[in-house]
């Protein structure tokens, strides 16, 4: 077992020295996003970050929707509805305000995407 671990470590270190600084940054970003997406609330924050709102992603409060709100959608999360603070934002197409997120799980990773408010 230790020889496999040692071989993996050698290959990883050789790969790290072989690639350039741009690819190192890209790989670290991808690993960071994957680690963020293991928890549902962090997956919501990552979706907000990728949608172009980094300040909001850092300070938003993510709460799980009550059972009465999740009749038709499993894994629904709200942002900014706690303490009556409105932290909604316009989506990238500017067609609706984002308040709710649907979170689905793929293996161990969670993927969050905005759901439009009906009305």
mmCIF file of N, CA and C in Angstrom:
data_model
loop_
_atom_site.group_PDB
_atom_site.id
_atom_site.type_symbol
_atom_site.label_atom_id
_atom_site.label_comp_id
_atom_site.label_asym_id
_atom_site.label_seq_id
_atom_site.Cartn_x
_atom_site.Cartn_y
_atom_site.Cartn_z
ATOM 1 N N UNK A 1 0.822 -1.184 0.000
ATOM 2 C CA UNK A 1 0.000 0.000 0.000
ATOM 3 C C UNK A 1 0.870 1.253 0.000
ATOM 4 N N UNK A 2 1.946 1.229 0.771
ATOM 5 C CA UNK A 2 2.797 2.425 0.836
ATOM 6 C C UNK A 2 3.535 2.648 -0.474
ATOM 7 N N UNK A 3 3.833 1.571 -1.203
ATOM 8 C CA UNK A 3 4.520 1.768 -2.477
ATOM 9 C C UNK A 3 3.587 2.436 -3.492
ATOM 10 N N UNK A 4 2.310 2.087 -3.493
ATOM 11 C CA UNK A 4 1.363 2.746 -4.387
ATOM 12 C C UNK A 4 1.223 4.224 -4.028
ATOM 13 N N UNK A 5 1.142 4.505 -2.753
ATOM 14 C CA UNK A 5 1.044 5.892 -2.312
ATOM 15 C C UNK A 5 2.303 6.665 -2.683
ATOM 16 N N UNK A 6 3.441 6.030 -2.522
ATOM 17 C CA UNK A 6 4.708 6.681 -2.877
ATOM 18 C C UNK A 6 4.790 6.919 -4.384
ATOM 19 N N UNK A 7 4.339 5.965 -5.194
ATOM 20 C CA UNK A 7 4.329 6.147 -6.647
ATOM 21 C C UNK A 7 3.380 7.267 -7.059
ATOM 22 N N UNK A 8 2.207 7.320 -6.431
ATOM 23 C CA UNK A 8 1.261 8.388 -6.730
ATOM 24 C C UNK A 8 1.847 9.751 -6.373
ATOM 25 N N UNK A 9 2.507 9.831 -5.250
ATOM 26 C CA UNK A 9 3.120 11.089 -4.818
ATOM 27 C C UNK A 9 4.216 11.515 -5.788
ATOM 28 N N UNK A 10 5.035 10.567 -6.243
ATOM 29 C CA UNK A 10 6.092 10.892 -7.211
ATOM 30 C C UNK A 10 5.505 11.388 -8.523
ATOM 31 N N UNK A 11 4.457 10.716 -9.000
ATOM 32 C CA UNK A 11 3.823 11.138 -10.250
ATOM 33 C C UNK A 11 3.165 12.501 -10.106
ATOM 34 N N UNK A 12 2.544 12.759 -8.967
ATOM 35 C CA UNK A 12 1.903 14.041 -8.736
ATOM 36 C C UNK A 12 2.933 15.169 -8.684
ATOM 37 N N UNK A 13 4.027 14.954 -7.992
ATOM 38 C CA UNK A 13 5.076 15.984 -7.900
ATOM 39 C C UNK A 13 5.701 16.223 -9.273
ATOM 40 N N UNK A 14 5.935 15.173 -10.041
ATOM 41 C CA UNK A 14 6.491 15.336 -11.389
ATOM 42 C C UNK A 14 5.519 16.093 -12.286
ATOM 43 N N UNK A 15 4.239 15.792 -12.170
ATOM 44 C CA UNK A 15 3.229 16.497 -12.951
ATOM 45 C C UNK A 15 3.188 17.970 -12.550
ATOM 46 N N UNK A 16 3.278 18.262 -11.272
ATOM 47 C CA UNK A 16 3.191 19.636 -10.789
ATOM 48 C C UNK A 16 4.367 20.477 -11.291
ATOM 49 N N UNK A 17 5.551 19.886 -11.345
ATOM 50 C CA UNK A 17 6.713 20.636 -11.844
ATOM 51 C C UNK A 17 6.700 20.780 -13.362
ATOM 52 N N UNK A 18 6.052 19.864 -14.046
ATOM 53 C CA UNK A 18 6.046 19.871 -15.503
ATOM 54 C C UNK A 18 5.086 20.919 -16.085
ATOM 55 N N UNK A 19 3.964 21.183 -15.410
ATOM 56 C CA UNK A 19 2.972 22.090 -15.978
ATOM 57 C C UNK A 19 3.329 23.539 -15.661
ATOM 58 N N UNK A 20 2.747 24.449 -16.436
ATOM 59 C CA UNK A 20 3.032 25.867 -16.285
ATOM 60 C C UNK A 20 2.171 26.533 -15.219
ATOM 61 N N UNK A 21 2.424 27.817 -14.957
ATOM 62 C CA UNK A 21 1.690 28.513 -13.894
ATOM 63 C C UNK A 21 0.200 28.702 -14.217
ATOM 64 N N UNK A 22 -0.136 28.886 -15.496
ATOM 65 C CA UNK A 22 -1.551 29.053 -15.852
ATOM 66 C C UNK A 22 -2.325 27.777 -15.560
ATOM 67 N N UNK A 23 -1.772 26.645 -15.945
ATOM 68 C CA UNK A 23 -2.465 25.372 -15.710
ATOM 69 C C UNK A 23 -2.509 25.034 -14.230
ATOM 70 N N UNK A 24 -1.473 25.415 -13.468
ATOM 71 C CA UNK A 24 -1.512 25.204 -12.020
ATOM 72 C C UNK A 24 -2.678 25.970 -11.407
ATOM 73 N N UNK A 25 -2.829 27.217 -11.810
ATOM 74 C CA UNK A 25 -3.932 28.016 -11.294
ATOM 75 C C UNK A 25 -5.274 27.451 -11.685
ATOM 76 N N UNK A 26 -5.394 26.982 -12.923
ATOM 77 C CA UNK A 26 -6.633 26.392 -13.397
ATOM 78 C C UNK A 26 -6.976 25.118 -12.633
ATOM 79 N N UNK A 27 -5.999 24.271 -12.408
ATOM 80 C CA UNK A 27 -6.240 23.034 -11.663
ATOM 81 C C UNK A 27 -6.602 23.322 -10.210
ATOM 82 N N UNK A 28 -5.959 24.312 -9.591
ATOM 83 C CA UNK A 28 -6.312 24.668 -8.224
ATOM 84 C C UNK A 28 -7.728 25.232 -8.145
ATOM 85 N N UNK A 29 -8.125 26.007 -9.154
ATOM 86 C CA UNK A 29 -9.479 26.546 -9.187
ATOM 87 C C UNK A 29 -10.515 25.434 -9.316
ATOM 88 N N UNK A 30 -10.248 24.466 -10.178
ATOM 89 C CA UNK A 30 -11.176 23.350 -10.361
ATOM 90 C C UNK A 30 -11.279 22.510 -9.089
ATOM 91 N N UNK A 31 -10.153 22.237 -8.450
ATOM 92 C CA UNK A 31 -10.176 21.459 -7.211
ATOM 93 C C UNK A 31 -10.916 22.234 -6.123
ATOM 94 N N UNK A 32 -10.705 23.538 -6.056
ATOM 95 C CA UNK A 32 -11.420 24.352 -5.074
ATOM 96 C C UNK A 32 -12.915 24.343 -5.291
ATOM 97 N N UNK A 33 -13.354 24.447 -6.550
ATOM 98 C CA UNK A 33 -14.790 24.396 -6.833
ATOM 99 C C UNK A 33 -15.384 23.032 -6.515
ATOM 100 N N UNK A 34 -14.636 21.968 -6.773
ATOM 101 C CA UNK A 34 -15.134 20.636 -6.421
ATOM 102 C C UNK A 34 -15.250 20.464 -4.911
ATOM 103 N N UNK A 35 -14.284 21.002 -4.165
ATOM 104 C CA UNK A 35 -14.371 20.916 -2.711
ATOM 105 C C UNK A 35 -15.517 21.769 -2.178
ATOM 106 N N UNK A 36 -15.761 22.906 -2.816
ATOM 107 C CA UNK A 36 -16.891 23.735 -2.403
ATOM 108 C C UNK A 36 -18.214 23.034 -2.636
ATOM 109 N N UNK A 37 -18.288 22.205 -3.639
ATOM 110 C CA UNK A 37 -19.568 21.609 -4.000
ATOM 111 C C UNK A 37 -19.882 20.323 -3.249
ATOM 112 N N UNK A 38 -19.119 19.965 -2.238
ATOM 113 C CA UNK A 38 -19.449 18.766 -1.475
ATOM 114 C C UNK A 38 -20.527 19.042 -0.427
ATOM 115 N N UNK A 39 -20.714 20.299 -0.052
ATOM 116 C CA UNK A 39 -21.755 20.698 0.899
ATOM 117 C C UNK A 39 -22.811 21.489 0.126
ATOM 118 N N UNK A 40 -24.109 21.218 0.318
ATOM 119 C CA UNK A 40 -25.131 21.907 -0.480
ATOM 120 C C UNK A 40 -25.104 23.432 -0.366
ATOM 121 N N UNK A 41 -24.904 23.962 0.832
ATOM 122 C CA UNK A 41 -24.892 25.425 0.964
ATOM 123 C C UNK A 41 -23.676 26.025 0.260
ATOM 124 N N UNK A 42 -22.572 25.331 0.278
ATOM 125 C CA UNK A 42 -21.400 25.816 -0.451
ATOM 126 C C UNK A 42 -21.585 25.673 -1.955
ATOM 127 N N UNK A 43 -22.372 24.690 -2.399
ATOM 128 C CA UNK A 43 -22.674 24.570 -3.818
ATOM 129 C C UNK A 43 -23.502 25.762 -4.288
ATOM 130 N N UNK A 44 -24.396 26.245 -3.427
ATOM 131 C CA UNK A 44 -25.173 27.445 -3.755
ATOM 132 C C UNK A 44 -24.240 28.646 -3.859
ATOM 133 N N UNK A 45 -23.309 28.752 -2.919
ATOM 134 C CA UNK A 45 -22.342 29.859 -2.972
ATOM 135 C C UNK A 45 -21.476 29.777 -4.231
ATOM 136 N N UNK A 46 -21.084 28.575 -4.611
ATOM 137 C CA UNK A 46 -20.287 28.427 -5.838
ATOM 138 C C UNK A 46 -21.102 28.812 -7.066
ATOM 139 N N UNK A 47 -22.386 28.489 -7.076
ATOM 140 C CA UNK A 47 -23.239 28.890 -8.209
ATOM 141 C C UNK A 47 -23.370 30.402 -8.289
ATOM 142 N N UNK A 48 -23.481 31.061 -7.140
ATOM 143 C CA UNK A 48 -23.547 32.526 -7.121
ATOM 144 C C UNK A 48 -22.230 33.105 -7.593
ATOM 145 N N UNK A 49 -21.126 32.519 -7.164
ATOM 146 C CA UNK A 49 -19.803 32.980 -7.578
ATOM 147 C C UNK A 49 -19.610 32.832 -9.077
ATOM 148 N N UNK A 50 -20.017 31.703 -9.628
ATOM 149 C CA UNK A 50 -19.864 31.477 -11.064
ATOM 150 C C UNK A 50 -20.832 32.324 -11.883
ATOM 151 N N UNK A 51 -21.902 32.797 -11.262
ATOM 152 C CA UNK A 51 -22.845 33.666 -11.950
ATOM 153 C C UNK A 51 -22.366 35.109 -11.991
ATOM 154 N N UNK A 52 -21.271 35.403 -11.304
ATOM 155 C CA UNK A 52 -20.664 36.724 -11.397
ATOM 156 C C UNK A 52 -20.924 37.636 -10.219
ATOM 157 N N UNK A 53 -21.228 37.095 -9.059
ATOM 158 C CA UNK A 53 -21.481 37.913 -7.872
ATOM 159 C C UNK A 53 -20.607 37.432 -6.715
ATOM 160 N N UNK A 54 -19.292 37.690 -6.754
ATOM 161 C CA UNK A 54 -18.406 37.156 -5.716
ATOM 162 C C UNK A 54 -18.637 37.759 -4.334
ATOM 163 N N UNK A 55 -18.962 39.061 -4.251
ATOM 164 C CA UNK A 55 -19.214 39.670 -2.946
ATOM 165 C C UNK A 55 -20.449 39.069 -2.284
ATOM 166 N N UNK A 56 -21.485 38.865 -3.058
ATOM 167 C CA UNK A 56 -22.708 38.271 -2.530
ATOM 168 C C UNK A 56 -22.476 36.822 -2.111
ATOM 169 N N UNK A 57 -21.673 36.107 -2.877
ATOM 170 C CA UNK A 57 -21.400 34.701 -2.539
ATOM 171 C C UNK A 57 -20.679 34.593 -1.209
ATOM 172 N N UNK A 58 -19.863 35.573 -0.887
ATOM 173 C CA UNK A 58 -19.102 35.524 0.351
ATOM 174 C C UNK A 58 -19.962 35.821 1.575
ATOM 175 N N UNK A 59 -20.952 36.710 1.456
ATOM 176 C CA UNK A 59 -21.676 37.160 2.646
ATOM 177 C C UNK A 59 -23.125 36.685 2.717
ATOM 178 N N UNK A 60 -23.553 35.852 1.805
ATOM 179 C CA UNK A 60 -24.951 35.426 1.781
ATOM 180 C C UNK A 60 -25.193 34.326 2.807
ATOM 181 N N UNK A 61 -26.425 34.299 3.336
ATOM 182 C CA UNK A 61 -26.844 33.252 4.249
ATOM 183 C C UNK A 61 -27.736 32.289 3.478
ATOM 184 N N UNK A 62 -27.362 31.032 3.449
ATOM 185 C CA UNK A 62 -28.115 30.018 2.707
ATOM 186 C C UNK A 62 -28.917 29.203 3.714
ATOM 187 N N UNK A 63 -30.234 29.126 3.492
ATOM 188 C CA UNK A 63 -31.100 28.351 4.375
ATOM 189 C C UNK A 63 -31.869 27.320 3.565
ATOM 190 N N UNK A 64 -32.119 26.184 4.168
ATOM 191 C CA UNK A 64 -32.897 25.141 3.506
ATOM 192 C C UNK A 64 -34.369 25.513 3.572
ATOM 193 N N UNK A 65 -35.063 25.299 2.485
ATOM 194 C CA UNK A 65 -36.490 25.629 2.422
ATOM 195 C C UNK A 65 -37.276 24.682 3.305
ATOM 196 N N UNK A 66 -38.361 25.152 3.910
ATOM 197 C CA UNK A 66 -39.192 24.260 4.717
ATOM 198 C C UNK A 66 -39.874 23.204 3.855
ATOM 199 N N UNK A 67 -40.387 22.182 4.504
ATOM 200 C CA UNK A 67 -40.989 21.053 3.778
ATOM 201 C C UNK A 67 -42.207 21.487 2.966
ATOM 202 N N UNK A 68 -42.914 22.515 3.408
ATOM 203 C CA UNK A 68 -44.097 22.953 2.662
ATOM 204 C C UNK A 68 -43.728 23.600 1.326
ATOM 205 N N UNK A 69 -42.517 24.149 1.231
ATOM 206 C CA UNK A 69 -42.069 24.770 -0.017
ATOM 207 C C UNK A 69 -41.460 23.773 -0.989
ATOM 208 N N UNK A 70 -41.125 22.593 -0.524
ATOM 209 C CA UNK A 70 -40.419 21.634 -1.367
ATOM 210 C C UNK A 70 -41.307 20.486 -1.806
ATOM 211 N N UNK A 71 -42.566 20.748 -2.046
ATOM 212 C CA UNK A 71 -43.470 19.680 -2.464
ATOM 213 C C UNK A 71 -43.080 19.108 -3.818
ATOM 214 N N UNK A 72 -42.691 19.972 -4.729
ATOM 215 C CA UNK A 72 -42.419 19.529 -6.095
ATOM 216 C C UNK A 72 -40.935 19.470 -6.426
ATOM 217 N N UNK A 73 -40.100 20.140 -5.641
ATOM 218 C CA UNK A 73 -38.663 20.195 -5.912
ATOM 219 C C UNK A 73 -37.921 19.736 -4.676
ATOM 220 N N UNK A 74 -37.081 18.741 -4.816
ATOM 221 C CA UNK A 74 -36.274 18.276 -3.700
ATOM 222 C C UNK A 74 -34.984 19.080 -3.645
ATOM 223 N N UNK A 75 -34.503 19.342 -2.473
ATOM 224 C CA UNK A 75 -33.237 20.040 -2.323
ATOM 225 C C UNK A 75 -33.316 21.515 -2.665
ATOM 226 N N UNK A 76 -34.327 22.219 -2.180
ATOM 227 C CA UNK A 76 -34.476 23.647 -2.466
ATOM 228 C C UNK A 76 -33.856 24.457 -1.331
ATOM 229 N N UNK A 77 -33.073 25.461 -1.708
ATOM 230 C CA UNK A 77 -32.428 26.340 -0.751
ATOM 231 C C UNK A 77 -32.769 27.783 -1.086
ATOM 232 N N UNK A 78 -32.870 28.628 -0.045
ATOM 233 C CA UNK A 78 -33.142 30.052 -0.207
ATOM 234 C C UNK A 78 -31.888 30.849 0.148
ATOM 235 N N UNK A 79 -31.755 32.007 -0.459
ATOM 236 C CA UNK A 79 -30.724 32.942 -0.023
ATOM 237 C C UNK A 79 -31.421 34.221 0.410
ATOM 238 N N UNK A 80 -30.941 34.823 1.478
ATOM 239 C CA UNK A 80 -31.382 36.141 1.871
ATOM 240 C C UNK A 80 -32.791 36.250 2.392
ATOM 241 N N UNK A 81 -33.430 35.177 2.760
ATOM 242 C CA UNK A 81 -34.782 35.291 3.314
ATOM 243 C C UNK A 81 -34.787 35.205 4.836
ATOM 244 N N UNK A 82 -33.632 35.099 5.425
ATOM 245 C CA UNK A 82 -33.569 35.050 6.876
ATOM 246 C C UNK A 82 -33.493 36.476 7.409
ATOM 247 N N UNK A 83 -34.191 36.771 8.468
ATOM 248 C CA UNK A 83 -34.246 38.098 9.097
ATOM 249 C C UNK A 83 -34.737 39.167 8.133
ATOM 250 N N UNK A 84 -35.536 38.784 7.134
ATOM 251 C CA UNK A 84 -36.145 39.720 6.178
ATOM 252 C C UNK A 84 -35.116 40.559 5.421
ATOM 253 N N UNK A 85 -33.941 40.032 5.210
ATOM 254 C CA UNK A 85 -32.906 40.723 4.436
ATOM 255 C C UNK A 85 -32.995 40.221 3.009
ATOM 256 N N UNK A 86 -33.158 41.131 2.075
ATOM 257 C CA UNK A 86 -33.273 40.741 0.678
ATOM 258 C C UNK A 86 -31.892 40.754 0.037
ATOM 259 N N UNK A 87 -31.381 39.593 -0.297
ATOM 260 C CA UNK A 87 -30.076 39.493 -0.946
ATOM 261 C C UNK A 87 -30.222 38.866 -2.322
ATOM 262 N N UNK A 88 -31.359 39.063 -2.959
ATOM 263 C CA UNK A 88 -31.569 38.486 -4.278
ATOM 264 C C UNK A 88 -30.762 39.263 -5.307
ATOM 265 N N UNK A 89 -30.580 38.676 -6.466
ATOM 266 C CA UNK A 89 -29.859 39.323 -7.556
ATOM 267 C C UNK A 89 -30.475 38.897 -8.872
ATOM 268 N N UNK A 90 -30.214 39.667 -9.905
ATOM 269 C CA UNK A 90 -30.689 39.307 -11.238
ATOM 270 C C UNK A 90 -29.797 38.231 -11.818
ATOM 271 N N UNK A 91 -30.397 37.278 -12.508
ATOM 272 C CA UNK A 91 -29.596 36.226 -13.133
ATOM 273 C C UNK A 91 -28.842 36.809 -14.327
ATOM 274 N N UNK A 92 -28.014 35.988 -14.943
ATOM 275 C CA UNK A 92 -27.145 36.476 -16.023
ATOM 276 C C UNK A 92 -27.935 36.964 -17.231
ATOM 277 N N UNK A 93 -29.141 36.437 -17.451
ATOM 278 C CA UNK A 93 -29.952 36.917 -18.575
ATOM 279 C C UNK A 93 -30.837 38.098 -18.178
ATOM 280 N N UNK A 94 -30.830 38.468 -16.897
ATOM 281 C CA UNK A 94 -31.606 39.579 -16.345
ATOM 282 C C UNK A 94 -33.103 39.396 -16.562
ATOM 283 N N UNK A 95 -33.564 38.151 -16.572
ATOM 284 C CA UNK A 95 -34.987 37.904 -16.784
ATOM 285 C C UNK A 95 -35.747 37.639 -15.484
ATOM 286 N N UNK A 96 -35.065 37.225 -14.419
ATOM 287 C CA UNK A 96 -35.743 37.015 -13.146
ATOM 288 C C UNK A 96 -34.760 37.206 -11.998
ATOM 289 N N UNK A 97 -35.312 37.485 -10.810
ATOM 290 C CA UNK A 97 -34.486 37.625 -9.623
ATOM 291 C C UNK A 97 -34.247 36.255 -9.011
ATOM 292 N N UNK A 98 -33.030 36.013 -8.595
ATOM 293 C CA UNK A 98 -32.654 34.718 -8.047
ATOM 294 C C UNK A 98 -32.749 34.763 -6.530
ATOM 295 N N UNK A 99 -33.602 33.924 -5.990
ATOM 296 C CA UNK A 99 -33.752 33.781 -4.548
ATOM 297 C C UNK A 99 -33.668 32.306 -4.164
ATOM 298 N N UNK A 100 -34.175 31.435 -5.027
ATOM 299 C CA UNK A 100 -34.219 30.003 -4.746
ATOM 300 C C UNK A 100 -33.231 29.248 -5.623
ATOM 301 N N UNK A 101 -32.671 28.195 -5.053
ATOM 302 C CA UNK A 101 -31.754 27.317 -5.778
ATOM 303 C C UNK A 101 -32.207 25.883 -5.610
ATOM 304 N N UNK A 102 -32.072 25.128 -6.661
ATOM 305 C CA UNK A 102 -32.341 23.689 -6.631
ATOM 306 C C UNK A 102 -30.983 22.998 -6.580
ATOM 307 N N UNK A 103 -30.806 22.119 -5.620
ATOM 308 C CA UNK A 103 -29.531 21.420 -5.447
ATOM 309 C C UNK A 103 -29.747 19.948 -5.731
ATOM 310 N N UNK A 104 -28.971 19.415 -6.665
ATOM 311 C CA UNK A 104 -28.996 17.983 -6.950
ATOM 312 C C UNK A 104 -27.637 17.392 -6.631
ATOM 313 N N UNK A 105 -27.641 16.128 -6.297
ATOM 314 C CA UNK A 105 -26.402 15.458 -5.920
ATOM 315 C C UNK A 105 -25.988 14.495 -7.017
ATOM 316 N N UNK A 106 -24.712 14.576 -7.397
ATOM 317 C CA UNK A 106 -24.112 13.649 -8.352
ATOM 318 C C UNK A 106 -22.911 13.026 -7.650
ATOM 319 N N UNK A 107 -23.038 11.748 -7.331
ATOM 320 C CA UNK A 107 -22.061 11.026 -6.512
ATOM 321 C C UNK A 107 -21.902 11.746 -5.181
ATOM 322 N N UNK A 108 -20.763 12.386 -4.917
ATOM 323 C CA UNK A 108 -20.594 13.115 -3.662
ATOM 324 C C UNK A 108 -20.658 14.619 -3.865
ATOM 325 N N UNK A 109 -20.794 15.071 -5.094
ATOM 326 C CA UNK A 109 -20.788 16.498 -5.388
ATOM 327 C C UNK A 109 -22.211 17.009 -5.558
ATOM 328 N N UNK A 110 -22.437 18.231 -5.122
ATOM 329 C CA UNK A 110 -23.733 18.879 -5.256
ATOM 330 C C UNK A 110 -23.645 19.938 -6.341
ATOM 331 N N UNK A 111 -24.693 20.040 -7.128
ATOM 332 C CA UNK A 111 -24.776 21.040 -8.185
ATOM 333 C C UNK A 111 -26.003 21.892 -7.898
ATOM 334 N N UNK A 112 -25.804 23.204 -7.829
ATOM 335 C CA UNK A 112 -26.904 24.121 -7.557
ATOM 336 C C UNK A 112 -27.159 24.974 -8.787
ATOM 337 N N UNK A 113 -28.431 25.168 -9.093
ATOM 338 C CA UNK A 113 -28.777 26.072 -10.174
ATOM 339 C C UNK A 113 -30.016 26.857 -9.757
ATOM 340 N N UNK A 114 -30.117 28.110 -10.211
ATOM 341 C CA UNK A 114 -31.235 28.959 -9.789
ATOM 342 C C UNK A 114 -32.560 28.510 -10.379
ATOM 343 N N UNK A 115 -33.613 28.671 -9.581
ATOM 344 C CA UNK A 115 -34.965 28.379 -10.061
ATOM 345 C C UNK A 115 -35.750 29.686 -10.050
ATOM 346 N N UNK A 116 -36.496 29.975 -11.105
ATOM 347 C CA UNK A 116 -37.247 31.238 -11.135
ATOM 348 C C UNK A 116 -38.421 31.215 -10.171
ATOM 349 N N UNK A 117 -38.715 32.380 -9.619
ATOM 350 C CA UNK A 117 -39.872 32.542 -8.747
ATOM 351 C C UNK A 117 -41.134 32.498 -9.591
ATOM 352 N N UNK A 118 -42.100 31.663 -9.275
ATOM 353 C CA UNK A 118 -43.334 31.689 -10.047
ATOM 354 C C UNK A 118 -44.125 32.964 -9.727
ATOM 355 N N UNK A 119 -44.785 33.471 -10.697
ATOM 356 C CA UNK A 119 -45.599 34.625 -10.414
ATOM 357 C C UNK A 119 -45.518 35.587 -11.494
#
